PDB file of C-alpha atoms in Angstrom:
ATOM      1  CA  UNK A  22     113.383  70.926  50.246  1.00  0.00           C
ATOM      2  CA  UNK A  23     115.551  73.407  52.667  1.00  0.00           C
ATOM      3  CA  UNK A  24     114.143  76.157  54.302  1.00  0.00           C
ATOM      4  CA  UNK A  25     116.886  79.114  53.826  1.00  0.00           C
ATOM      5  CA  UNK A  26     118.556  79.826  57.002  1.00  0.00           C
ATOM      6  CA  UNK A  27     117.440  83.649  56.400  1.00  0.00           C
ATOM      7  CA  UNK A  28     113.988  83.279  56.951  1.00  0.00           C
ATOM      8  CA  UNK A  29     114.287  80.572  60.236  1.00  0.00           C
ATOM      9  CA  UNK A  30     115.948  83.592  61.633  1.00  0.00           C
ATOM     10  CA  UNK A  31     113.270  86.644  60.709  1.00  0.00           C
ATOM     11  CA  UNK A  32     110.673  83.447  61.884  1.00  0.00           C
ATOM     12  CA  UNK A  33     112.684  83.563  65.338  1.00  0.00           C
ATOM     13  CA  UNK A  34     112.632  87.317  65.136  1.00  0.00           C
ATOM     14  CA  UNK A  35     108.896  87.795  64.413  1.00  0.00           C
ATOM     15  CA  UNK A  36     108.227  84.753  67.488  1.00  0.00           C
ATOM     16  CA  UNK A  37     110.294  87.033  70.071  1.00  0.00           C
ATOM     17  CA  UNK A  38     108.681  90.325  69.022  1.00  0.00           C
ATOM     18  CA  UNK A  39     105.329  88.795  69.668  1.00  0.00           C
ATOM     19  CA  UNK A  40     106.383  87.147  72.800  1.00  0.00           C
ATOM     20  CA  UNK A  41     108.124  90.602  73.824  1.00  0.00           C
ATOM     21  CA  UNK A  42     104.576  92.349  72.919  1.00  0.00           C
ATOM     22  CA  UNK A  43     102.143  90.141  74.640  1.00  0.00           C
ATOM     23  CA  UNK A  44     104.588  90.060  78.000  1.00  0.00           C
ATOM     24  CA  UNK A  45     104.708  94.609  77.837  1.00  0.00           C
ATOM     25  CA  UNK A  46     100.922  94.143  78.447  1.00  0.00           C
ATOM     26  CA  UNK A  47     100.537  91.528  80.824  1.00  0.00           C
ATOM     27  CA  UNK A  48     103.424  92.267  83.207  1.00  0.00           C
ATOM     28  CA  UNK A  49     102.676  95.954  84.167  1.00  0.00           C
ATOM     29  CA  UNK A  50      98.854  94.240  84.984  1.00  0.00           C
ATOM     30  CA  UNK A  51     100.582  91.536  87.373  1.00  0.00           C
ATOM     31  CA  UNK A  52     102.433  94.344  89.144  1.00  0.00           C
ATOM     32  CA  UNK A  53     100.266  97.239  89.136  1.00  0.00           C
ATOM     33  CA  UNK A  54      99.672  98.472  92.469  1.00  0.00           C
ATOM     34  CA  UNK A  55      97.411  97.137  95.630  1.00  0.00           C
ATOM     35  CA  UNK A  56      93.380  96.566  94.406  1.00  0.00           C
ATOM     36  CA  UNK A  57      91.805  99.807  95.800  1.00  0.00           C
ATOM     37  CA  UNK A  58      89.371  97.823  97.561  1.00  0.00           C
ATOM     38  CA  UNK A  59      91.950  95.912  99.751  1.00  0.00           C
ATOM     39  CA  UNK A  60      93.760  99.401 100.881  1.00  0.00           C
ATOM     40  CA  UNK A  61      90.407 100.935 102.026  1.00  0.00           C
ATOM     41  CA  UNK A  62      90.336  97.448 103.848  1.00  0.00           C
ATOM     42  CA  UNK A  63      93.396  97.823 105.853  1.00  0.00           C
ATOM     43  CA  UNK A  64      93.110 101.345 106.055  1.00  0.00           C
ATOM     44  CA  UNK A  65      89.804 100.899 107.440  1.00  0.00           C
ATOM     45  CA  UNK A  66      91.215  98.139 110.211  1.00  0.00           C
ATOM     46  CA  UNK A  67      94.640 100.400 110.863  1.00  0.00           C
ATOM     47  CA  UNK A  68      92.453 103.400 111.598  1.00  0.00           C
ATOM     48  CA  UNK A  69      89.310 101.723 113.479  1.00  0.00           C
ATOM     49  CA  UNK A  70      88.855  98.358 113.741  1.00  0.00           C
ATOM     50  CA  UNK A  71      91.938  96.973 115.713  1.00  0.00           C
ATOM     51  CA  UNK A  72      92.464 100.561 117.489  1.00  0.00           C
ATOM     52  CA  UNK A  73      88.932  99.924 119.278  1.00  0.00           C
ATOM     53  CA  UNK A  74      90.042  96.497 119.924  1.00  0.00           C
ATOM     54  CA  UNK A  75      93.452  97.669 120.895  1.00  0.00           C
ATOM     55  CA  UNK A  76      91.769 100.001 123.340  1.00  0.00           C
ATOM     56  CA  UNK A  77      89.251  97.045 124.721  1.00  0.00           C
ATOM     57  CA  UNK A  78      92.217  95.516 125.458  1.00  0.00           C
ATOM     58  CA  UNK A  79      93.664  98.130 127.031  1.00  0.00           C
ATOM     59  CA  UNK A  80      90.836  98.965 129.384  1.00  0.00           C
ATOM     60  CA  UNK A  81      89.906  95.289 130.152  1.00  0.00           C
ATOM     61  CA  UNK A  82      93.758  94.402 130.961  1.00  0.00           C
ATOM     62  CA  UNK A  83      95.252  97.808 132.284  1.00  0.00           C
ATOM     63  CA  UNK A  84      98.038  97.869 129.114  1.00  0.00           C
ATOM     64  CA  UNK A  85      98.064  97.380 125.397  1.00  0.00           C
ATOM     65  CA  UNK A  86      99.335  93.430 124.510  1.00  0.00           C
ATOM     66  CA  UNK A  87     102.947  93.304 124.310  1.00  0.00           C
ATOM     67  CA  UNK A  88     104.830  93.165 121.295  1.00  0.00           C
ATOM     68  CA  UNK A  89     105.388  89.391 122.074  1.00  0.00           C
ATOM     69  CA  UNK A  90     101.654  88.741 123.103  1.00  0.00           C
ATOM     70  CA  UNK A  91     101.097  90.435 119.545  1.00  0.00           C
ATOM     71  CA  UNK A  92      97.503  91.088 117.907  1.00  0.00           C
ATOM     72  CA  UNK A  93      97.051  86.959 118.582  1.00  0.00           C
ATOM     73  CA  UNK A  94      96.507  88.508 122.595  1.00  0.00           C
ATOM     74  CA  UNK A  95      92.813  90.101 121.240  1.00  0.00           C
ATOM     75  CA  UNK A  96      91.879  86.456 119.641  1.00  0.00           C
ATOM     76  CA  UNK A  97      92.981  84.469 122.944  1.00  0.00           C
ATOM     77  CA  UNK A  98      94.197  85.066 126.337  1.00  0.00           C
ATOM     78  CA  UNK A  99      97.603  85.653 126.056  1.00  0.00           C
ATOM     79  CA  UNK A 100     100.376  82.825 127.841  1.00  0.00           C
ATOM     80  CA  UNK A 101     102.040  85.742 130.296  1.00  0.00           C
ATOM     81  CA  UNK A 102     101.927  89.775 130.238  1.00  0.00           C
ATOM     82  CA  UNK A 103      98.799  91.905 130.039  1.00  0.00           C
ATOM     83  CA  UNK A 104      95.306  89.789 129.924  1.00  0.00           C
ATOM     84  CA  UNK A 105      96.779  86.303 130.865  1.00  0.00           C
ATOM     85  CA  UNK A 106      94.911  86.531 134.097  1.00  0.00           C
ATOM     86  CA  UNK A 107      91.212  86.687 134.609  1.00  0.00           C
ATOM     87  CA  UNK A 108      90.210  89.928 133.582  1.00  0.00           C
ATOM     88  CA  UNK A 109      91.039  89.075 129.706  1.00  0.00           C
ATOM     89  CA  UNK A 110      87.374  89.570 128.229  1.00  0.00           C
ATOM     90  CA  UNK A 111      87.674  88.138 124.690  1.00  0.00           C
ATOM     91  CA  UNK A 112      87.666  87.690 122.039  1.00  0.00           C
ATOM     92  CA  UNK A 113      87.992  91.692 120.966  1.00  0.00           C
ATOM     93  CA  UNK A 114      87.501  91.021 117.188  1.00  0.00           C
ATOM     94  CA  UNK A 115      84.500  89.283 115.721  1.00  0.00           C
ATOM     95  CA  UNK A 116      86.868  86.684 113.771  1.00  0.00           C
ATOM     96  CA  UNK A 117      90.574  85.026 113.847  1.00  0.00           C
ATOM     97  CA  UNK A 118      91.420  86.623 110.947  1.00  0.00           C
ATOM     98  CA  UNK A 119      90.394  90.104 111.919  1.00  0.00           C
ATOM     99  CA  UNK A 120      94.277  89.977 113.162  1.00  0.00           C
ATOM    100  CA  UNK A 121      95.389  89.432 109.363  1.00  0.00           C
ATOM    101  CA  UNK A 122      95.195  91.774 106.532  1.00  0.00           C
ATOM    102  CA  UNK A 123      93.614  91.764 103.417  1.00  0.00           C
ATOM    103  CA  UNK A 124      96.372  89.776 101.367  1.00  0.00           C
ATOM    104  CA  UNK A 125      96.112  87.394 104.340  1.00  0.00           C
ATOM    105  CA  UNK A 126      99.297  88.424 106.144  1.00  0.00           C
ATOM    106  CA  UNK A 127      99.402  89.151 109.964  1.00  0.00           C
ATOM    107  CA  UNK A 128      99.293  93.044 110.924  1.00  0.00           C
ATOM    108  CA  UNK A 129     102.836  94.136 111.870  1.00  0.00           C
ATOM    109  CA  UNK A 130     102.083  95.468 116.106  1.00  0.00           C
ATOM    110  CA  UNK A 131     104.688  96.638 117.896  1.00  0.00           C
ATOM    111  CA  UNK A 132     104.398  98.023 121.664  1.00  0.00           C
ATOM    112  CA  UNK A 133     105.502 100.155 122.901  1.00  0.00           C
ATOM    113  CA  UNK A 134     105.772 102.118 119.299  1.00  0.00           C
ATOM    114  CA  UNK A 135     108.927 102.894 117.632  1.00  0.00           C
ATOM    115  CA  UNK A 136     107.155 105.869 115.185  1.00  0.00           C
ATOM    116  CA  UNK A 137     104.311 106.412 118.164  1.00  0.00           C
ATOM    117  CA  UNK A 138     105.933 106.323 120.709  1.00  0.00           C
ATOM    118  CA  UNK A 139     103.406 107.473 123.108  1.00  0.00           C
ATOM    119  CA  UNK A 140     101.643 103.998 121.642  1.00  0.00           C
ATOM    120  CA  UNK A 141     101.631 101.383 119.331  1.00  0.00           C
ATOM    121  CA  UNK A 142     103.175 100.877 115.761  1.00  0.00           C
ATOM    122  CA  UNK A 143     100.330  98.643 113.492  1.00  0.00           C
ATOM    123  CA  UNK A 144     100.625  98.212 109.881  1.00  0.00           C
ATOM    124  CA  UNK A 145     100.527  95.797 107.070  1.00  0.00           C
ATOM    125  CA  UNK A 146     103.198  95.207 104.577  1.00  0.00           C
ATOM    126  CA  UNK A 147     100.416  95.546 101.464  1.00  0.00           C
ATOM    127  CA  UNK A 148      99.965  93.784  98.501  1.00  0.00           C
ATOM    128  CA  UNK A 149     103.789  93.058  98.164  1.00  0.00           C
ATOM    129  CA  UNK A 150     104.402  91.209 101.655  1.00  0.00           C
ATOM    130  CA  UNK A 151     107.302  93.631 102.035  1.00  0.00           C
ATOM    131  CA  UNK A 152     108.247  96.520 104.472  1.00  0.00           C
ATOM    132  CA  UNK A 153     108.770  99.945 102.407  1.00  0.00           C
ATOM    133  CA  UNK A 154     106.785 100.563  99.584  1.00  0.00           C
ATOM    134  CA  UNK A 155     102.948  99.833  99.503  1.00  0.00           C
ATOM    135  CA  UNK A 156     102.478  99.542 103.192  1.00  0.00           C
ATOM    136  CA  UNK A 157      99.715 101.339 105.080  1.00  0.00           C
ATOM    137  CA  UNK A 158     100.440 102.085 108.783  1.00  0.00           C
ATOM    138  CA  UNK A 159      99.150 103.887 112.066  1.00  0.00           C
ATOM    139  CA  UNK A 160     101.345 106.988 111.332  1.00  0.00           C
ATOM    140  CA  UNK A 161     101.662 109.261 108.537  1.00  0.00           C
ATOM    141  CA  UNK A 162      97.942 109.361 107.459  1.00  0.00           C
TER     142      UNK A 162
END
């Protein structure tokens, strides 16, 4: 026996309308913004953690690591620049991956700052991995 071609097609319609359903409810979930706990995180290392190991640094070496030596300079002594000589006194973080966020991405550092200019520019991209719309930085708060 035949199926009529009329119901094959409301069969089609009723599989997309379910498929449209279940994917309005799980989509929004995959995209909805940062965990909360993962912000306070980073906003928590932006504001204090690297800053006092920034400053360390700083005071150990006579100058803030260079944008090249990057936030790598507070986990080793840096090849050339500020702290490749002996007065590097690392490590200034507890752990390697103090230097990368919460979504396992290395801080963005940049020195001498673009937005602070009388310092450094440190941020991280957020839950996205992309500069502009979740990110949490050293200026602005």
């Amino acid at each position: 026996m035949k199926v009529p071609r009329h119901l094959i097609d409301i069969d089609l319609m009723l599989l997309v309308i379910v498929i449209g359903s279940v994917a309005s409810v799980i989509v929004p979930k995959m995209l909805s913004p940062a965990d909360p706990v993962k912000v306070k995180w980073a906003e928590g290392d932006i504001r204090s953690g690297l800053p006092a190991a920034l400053e360390s640094f700083r005071r150990d070496n006579g100058d803030f690591p260079s944008t090249w030596q990057g936030l790598d300079a507070l986990v080793k002594p840096p090849a050339g620049g500020p702290g490749s000589g002996k007065s590097w006194n690392g490590p200034y973080v507890n752990r390697p991956e103090a230097v990368l966020d919460p979504w396992g991405s290395p801080y963005v550092y940049v020195y001498p700052g673009i937005k602070n200019t009388g310092g450094y520019d440190l941020a991280s991209l957020g839950a996205d991995r992309k500069a502009g719309r979740d990110d949490i930085k050293n200026w602005g708060f």
